Coordinates of N, CA, C and O and ligand atoms in Angstrom, one line a residue:
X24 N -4.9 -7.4 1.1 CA -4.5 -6.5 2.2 C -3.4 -5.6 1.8 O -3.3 -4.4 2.1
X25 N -2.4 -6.2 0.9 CA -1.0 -5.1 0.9 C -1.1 -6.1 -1.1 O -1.7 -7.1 -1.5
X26 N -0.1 -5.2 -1.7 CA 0.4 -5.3 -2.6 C -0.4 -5.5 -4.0 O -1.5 -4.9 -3.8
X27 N -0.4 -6.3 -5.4 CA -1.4 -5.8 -6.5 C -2.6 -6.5 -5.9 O -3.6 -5.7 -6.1
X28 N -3.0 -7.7 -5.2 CA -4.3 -7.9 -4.6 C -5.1 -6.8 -3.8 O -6.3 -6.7 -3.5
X29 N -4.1 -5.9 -3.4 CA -5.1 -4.2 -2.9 C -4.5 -3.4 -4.0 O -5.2 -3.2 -5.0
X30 N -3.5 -3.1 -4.0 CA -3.5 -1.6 -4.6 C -2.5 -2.1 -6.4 O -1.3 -1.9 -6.6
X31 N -3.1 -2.7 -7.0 CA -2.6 -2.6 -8.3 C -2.6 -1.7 -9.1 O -3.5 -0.9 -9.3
X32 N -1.3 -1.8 -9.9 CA -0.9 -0.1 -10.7 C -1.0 -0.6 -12.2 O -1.2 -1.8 -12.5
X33 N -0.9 0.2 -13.0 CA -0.6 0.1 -14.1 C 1.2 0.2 -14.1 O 1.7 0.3 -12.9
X34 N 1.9 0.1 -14.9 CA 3.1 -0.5 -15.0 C 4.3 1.3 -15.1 O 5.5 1.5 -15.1
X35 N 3.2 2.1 -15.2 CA 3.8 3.7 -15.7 C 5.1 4.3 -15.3 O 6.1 4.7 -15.9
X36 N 4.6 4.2 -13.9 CA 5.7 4.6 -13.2 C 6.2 3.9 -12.0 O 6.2 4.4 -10.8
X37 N 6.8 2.3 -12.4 CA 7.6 1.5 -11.8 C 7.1 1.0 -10.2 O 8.0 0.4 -9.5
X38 N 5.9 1.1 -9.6 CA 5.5 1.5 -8.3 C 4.6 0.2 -7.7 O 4.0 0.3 -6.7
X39 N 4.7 -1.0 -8.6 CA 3.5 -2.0 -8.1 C 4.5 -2.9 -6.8 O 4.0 -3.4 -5.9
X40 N 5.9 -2.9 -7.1 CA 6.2 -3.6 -5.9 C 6.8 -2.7 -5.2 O 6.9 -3.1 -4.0
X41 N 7.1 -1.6 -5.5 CA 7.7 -0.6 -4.6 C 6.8 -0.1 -3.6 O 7.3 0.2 -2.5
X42 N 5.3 0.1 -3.7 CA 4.3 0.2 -3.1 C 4.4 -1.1 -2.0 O 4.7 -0.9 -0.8
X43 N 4.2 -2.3 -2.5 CA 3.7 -3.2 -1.5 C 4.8 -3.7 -1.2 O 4.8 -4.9 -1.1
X44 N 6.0 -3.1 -0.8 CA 7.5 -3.4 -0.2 C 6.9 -2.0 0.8 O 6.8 -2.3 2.0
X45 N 6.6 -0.5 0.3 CA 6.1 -0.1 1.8 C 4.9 -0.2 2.5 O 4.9 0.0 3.7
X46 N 3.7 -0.6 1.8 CA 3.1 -1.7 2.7 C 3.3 -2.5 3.7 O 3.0 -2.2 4.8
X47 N 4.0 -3.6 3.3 CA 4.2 -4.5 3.9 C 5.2 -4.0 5.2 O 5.1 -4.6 6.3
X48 N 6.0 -3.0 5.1 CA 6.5 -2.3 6.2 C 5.5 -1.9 7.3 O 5.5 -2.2 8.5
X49 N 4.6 -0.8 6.6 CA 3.9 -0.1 7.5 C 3.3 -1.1 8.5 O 3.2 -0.9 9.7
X50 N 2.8 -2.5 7.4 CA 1.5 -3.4 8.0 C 2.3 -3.7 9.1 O 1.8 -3.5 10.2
X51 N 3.7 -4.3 9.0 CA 4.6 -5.1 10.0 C 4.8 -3.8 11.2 O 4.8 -4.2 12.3
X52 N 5.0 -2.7 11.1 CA 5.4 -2.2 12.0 C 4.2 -1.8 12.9 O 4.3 -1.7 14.1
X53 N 3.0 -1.5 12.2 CA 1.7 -1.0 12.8 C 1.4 -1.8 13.7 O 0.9 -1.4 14.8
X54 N 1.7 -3.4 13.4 CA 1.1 -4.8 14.3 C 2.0 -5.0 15.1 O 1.6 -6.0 15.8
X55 N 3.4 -4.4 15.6 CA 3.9 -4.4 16.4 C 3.6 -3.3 17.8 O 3.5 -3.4 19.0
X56 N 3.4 -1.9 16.7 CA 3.3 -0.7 17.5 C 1.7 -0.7 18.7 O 1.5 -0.6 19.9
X57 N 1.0 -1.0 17.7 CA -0.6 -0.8 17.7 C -0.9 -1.9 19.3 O -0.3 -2.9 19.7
X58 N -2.1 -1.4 19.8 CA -2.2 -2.1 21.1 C -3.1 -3.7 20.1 O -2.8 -4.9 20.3
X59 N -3.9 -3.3 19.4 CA -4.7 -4.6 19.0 C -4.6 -4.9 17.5 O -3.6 -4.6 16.9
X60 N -5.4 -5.3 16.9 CA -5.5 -6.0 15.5 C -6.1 -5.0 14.9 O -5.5 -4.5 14.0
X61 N -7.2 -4.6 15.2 CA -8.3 -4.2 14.2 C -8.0 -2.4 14.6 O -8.8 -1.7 14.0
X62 N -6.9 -1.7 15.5 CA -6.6 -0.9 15.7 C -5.8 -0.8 14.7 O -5.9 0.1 13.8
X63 N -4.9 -1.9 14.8 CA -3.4 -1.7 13.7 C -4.0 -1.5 11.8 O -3.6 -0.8 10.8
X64 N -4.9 -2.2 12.0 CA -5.3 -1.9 10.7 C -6.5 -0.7 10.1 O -6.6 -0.2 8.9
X65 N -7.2 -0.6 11.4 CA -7.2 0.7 10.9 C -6.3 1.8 10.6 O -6.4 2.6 9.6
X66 N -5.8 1.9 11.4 CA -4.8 3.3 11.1 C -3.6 2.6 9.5 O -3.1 3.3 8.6
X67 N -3.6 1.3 9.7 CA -3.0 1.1 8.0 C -3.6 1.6 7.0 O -2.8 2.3 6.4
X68 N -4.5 1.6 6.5 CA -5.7 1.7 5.9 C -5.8 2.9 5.8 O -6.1 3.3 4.7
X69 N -5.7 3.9 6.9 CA -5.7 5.3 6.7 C -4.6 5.7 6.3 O -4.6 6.7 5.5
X70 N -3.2 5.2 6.7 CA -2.0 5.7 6.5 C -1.0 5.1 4.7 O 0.0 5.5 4.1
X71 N -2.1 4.1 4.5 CA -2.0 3.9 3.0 C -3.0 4.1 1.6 O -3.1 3.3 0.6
X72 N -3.5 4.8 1.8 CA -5.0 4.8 0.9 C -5.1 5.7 1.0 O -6.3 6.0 0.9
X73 N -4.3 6.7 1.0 CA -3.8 8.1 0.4 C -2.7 8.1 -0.6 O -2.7 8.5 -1.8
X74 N -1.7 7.6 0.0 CA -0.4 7.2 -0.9 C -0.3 6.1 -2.4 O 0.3 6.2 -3.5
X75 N -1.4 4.8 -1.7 CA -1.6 4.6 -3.1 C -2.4 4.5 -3.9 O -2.3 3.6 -4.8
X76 N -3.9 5.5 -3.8 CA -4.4 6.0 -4.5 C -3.9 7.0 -5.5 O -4.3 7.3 -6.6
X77 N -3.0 7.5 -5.0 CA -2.6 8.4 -5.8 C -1.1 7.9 -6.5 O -0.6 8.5 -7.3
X78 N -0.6 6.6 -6.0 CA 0.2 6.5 -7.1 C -0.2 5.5 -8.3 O 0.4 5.5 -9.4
X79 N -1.4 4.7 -8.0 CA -2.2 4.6 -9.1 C -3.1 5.4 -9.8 O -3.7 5.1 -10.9
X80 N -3.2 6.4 -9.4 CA -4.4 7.1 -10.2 C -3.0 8.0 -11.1 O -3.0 8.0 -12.4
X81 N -1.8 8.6 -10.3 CA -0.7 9.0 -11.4 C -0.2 7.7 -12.6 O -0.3 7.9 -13.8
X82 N 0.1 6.7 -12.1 CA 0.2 6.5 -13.1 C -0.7 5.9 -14.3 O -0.3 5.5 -15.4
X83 N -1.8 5.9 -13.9 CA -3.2 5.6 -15.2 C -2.7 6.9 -15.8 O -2.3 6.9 -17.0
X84 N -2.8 7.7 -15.1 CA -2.7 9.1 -16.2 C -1.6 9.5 -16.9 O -1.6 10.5 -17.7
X85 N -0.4 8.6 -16.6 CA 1.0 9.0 -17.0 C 0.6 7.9 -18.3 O 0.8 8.3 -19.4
X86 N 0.2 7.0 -18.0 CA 0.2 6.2 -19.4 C -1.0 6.6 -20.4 O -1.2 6.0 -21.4
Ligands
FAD129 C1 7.1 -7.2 -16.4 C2 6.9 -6.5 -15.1 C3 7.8 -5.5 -14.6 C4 7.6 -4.8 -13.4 N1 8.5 -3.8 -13.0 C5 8.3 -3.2 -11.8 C6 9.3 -2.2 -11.4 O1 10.2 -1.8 -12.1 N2 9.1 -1.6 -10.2 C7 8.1 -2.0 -9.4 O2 8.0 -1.4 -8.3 N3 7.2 -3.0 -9.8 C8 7.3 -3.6 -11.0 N4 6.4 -4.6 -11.4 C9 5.2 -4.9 -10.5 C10 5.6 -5.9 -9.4 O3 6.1 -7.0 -9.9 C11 4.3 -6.2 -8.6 O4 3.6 -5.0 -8.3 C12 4.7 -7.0 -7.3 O5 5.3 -8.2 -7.7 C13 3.4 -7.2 -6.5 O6 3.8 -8.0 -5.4 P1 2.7 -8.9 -4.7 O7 3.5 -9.6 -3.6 O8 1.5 -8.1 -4.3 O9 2.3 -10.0 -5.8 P2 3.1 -11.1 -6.5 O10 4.5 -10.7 -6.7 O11 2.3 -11.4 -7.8 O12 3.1 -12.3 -5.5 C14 1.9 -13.1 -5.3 C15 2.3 -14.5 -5.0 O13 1.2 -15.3 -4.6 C16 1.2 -16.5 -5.3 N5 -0.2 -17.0 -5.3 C17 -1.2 -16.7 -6.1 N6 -2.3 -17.4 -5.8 C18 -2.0 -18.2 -4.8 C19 -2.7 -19.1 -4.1 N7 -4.0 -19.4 -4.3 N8 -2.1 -19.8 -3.1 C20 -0.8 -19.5 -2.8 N9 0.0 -18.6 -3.5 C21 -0.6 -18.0 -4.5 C22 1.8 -16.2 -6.7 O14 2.4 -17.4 -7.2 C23 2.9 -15.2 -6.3 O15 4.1 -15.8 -5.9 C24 6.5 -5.2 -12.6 C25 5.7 -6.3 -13.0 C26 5.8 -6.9 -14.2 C27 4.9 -8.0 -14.6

């Protein structure tokens, strides 16, 4: 759901726990905000799988 078991990086640009340190925020805050479960995670899902697609795919390419 959150950290290198979803979104694992290559090592490039320092971001495998920095990512799933803001994960784990969004996840915690969404499950508070959100009226249900499967609401909260959709909008995680949308609200992270932009950000770390692209900080994995930067750094494959930085290395
Ligand atoms: C040498 C090195 C340097 C790094 N430097 C940086 C850096 O500068 N900046 C940065 O942002 N990231 C860095 N990273 C990446 C960072 O360490 C990881 O991205 C981060 O730790 C991922 O966190 P996680 O909680 O997803 O996984 P993990 O930290 O791997 O935690 C997973 C935990 O689950 C436990 N576990 C596994 N299987 C089971 C099971 N079946 N039952 C119960 N528990 C289980 C493991 O023992 C572990 O404690 C570095 C990584 C390495 C190896």
């Amino acid at each position: 759901m959150l950290g290198d078991s979803a979104h694992a990086t290559t090592p490039n640009l320092d971001q495998g726990a920095c990512q799933a340190i803001e994960s784990a925020f969004a996840l915690a805050r969404l499950l508070h905000l959100e009226p249900t479960l499967e609401k909260a995670l959709q909008v995680y899902y949308r609200l992270r799988k932009k950000r770390t697609v692209f900080t994995t795919q930067t750094s494959w390419q930085v290395g």
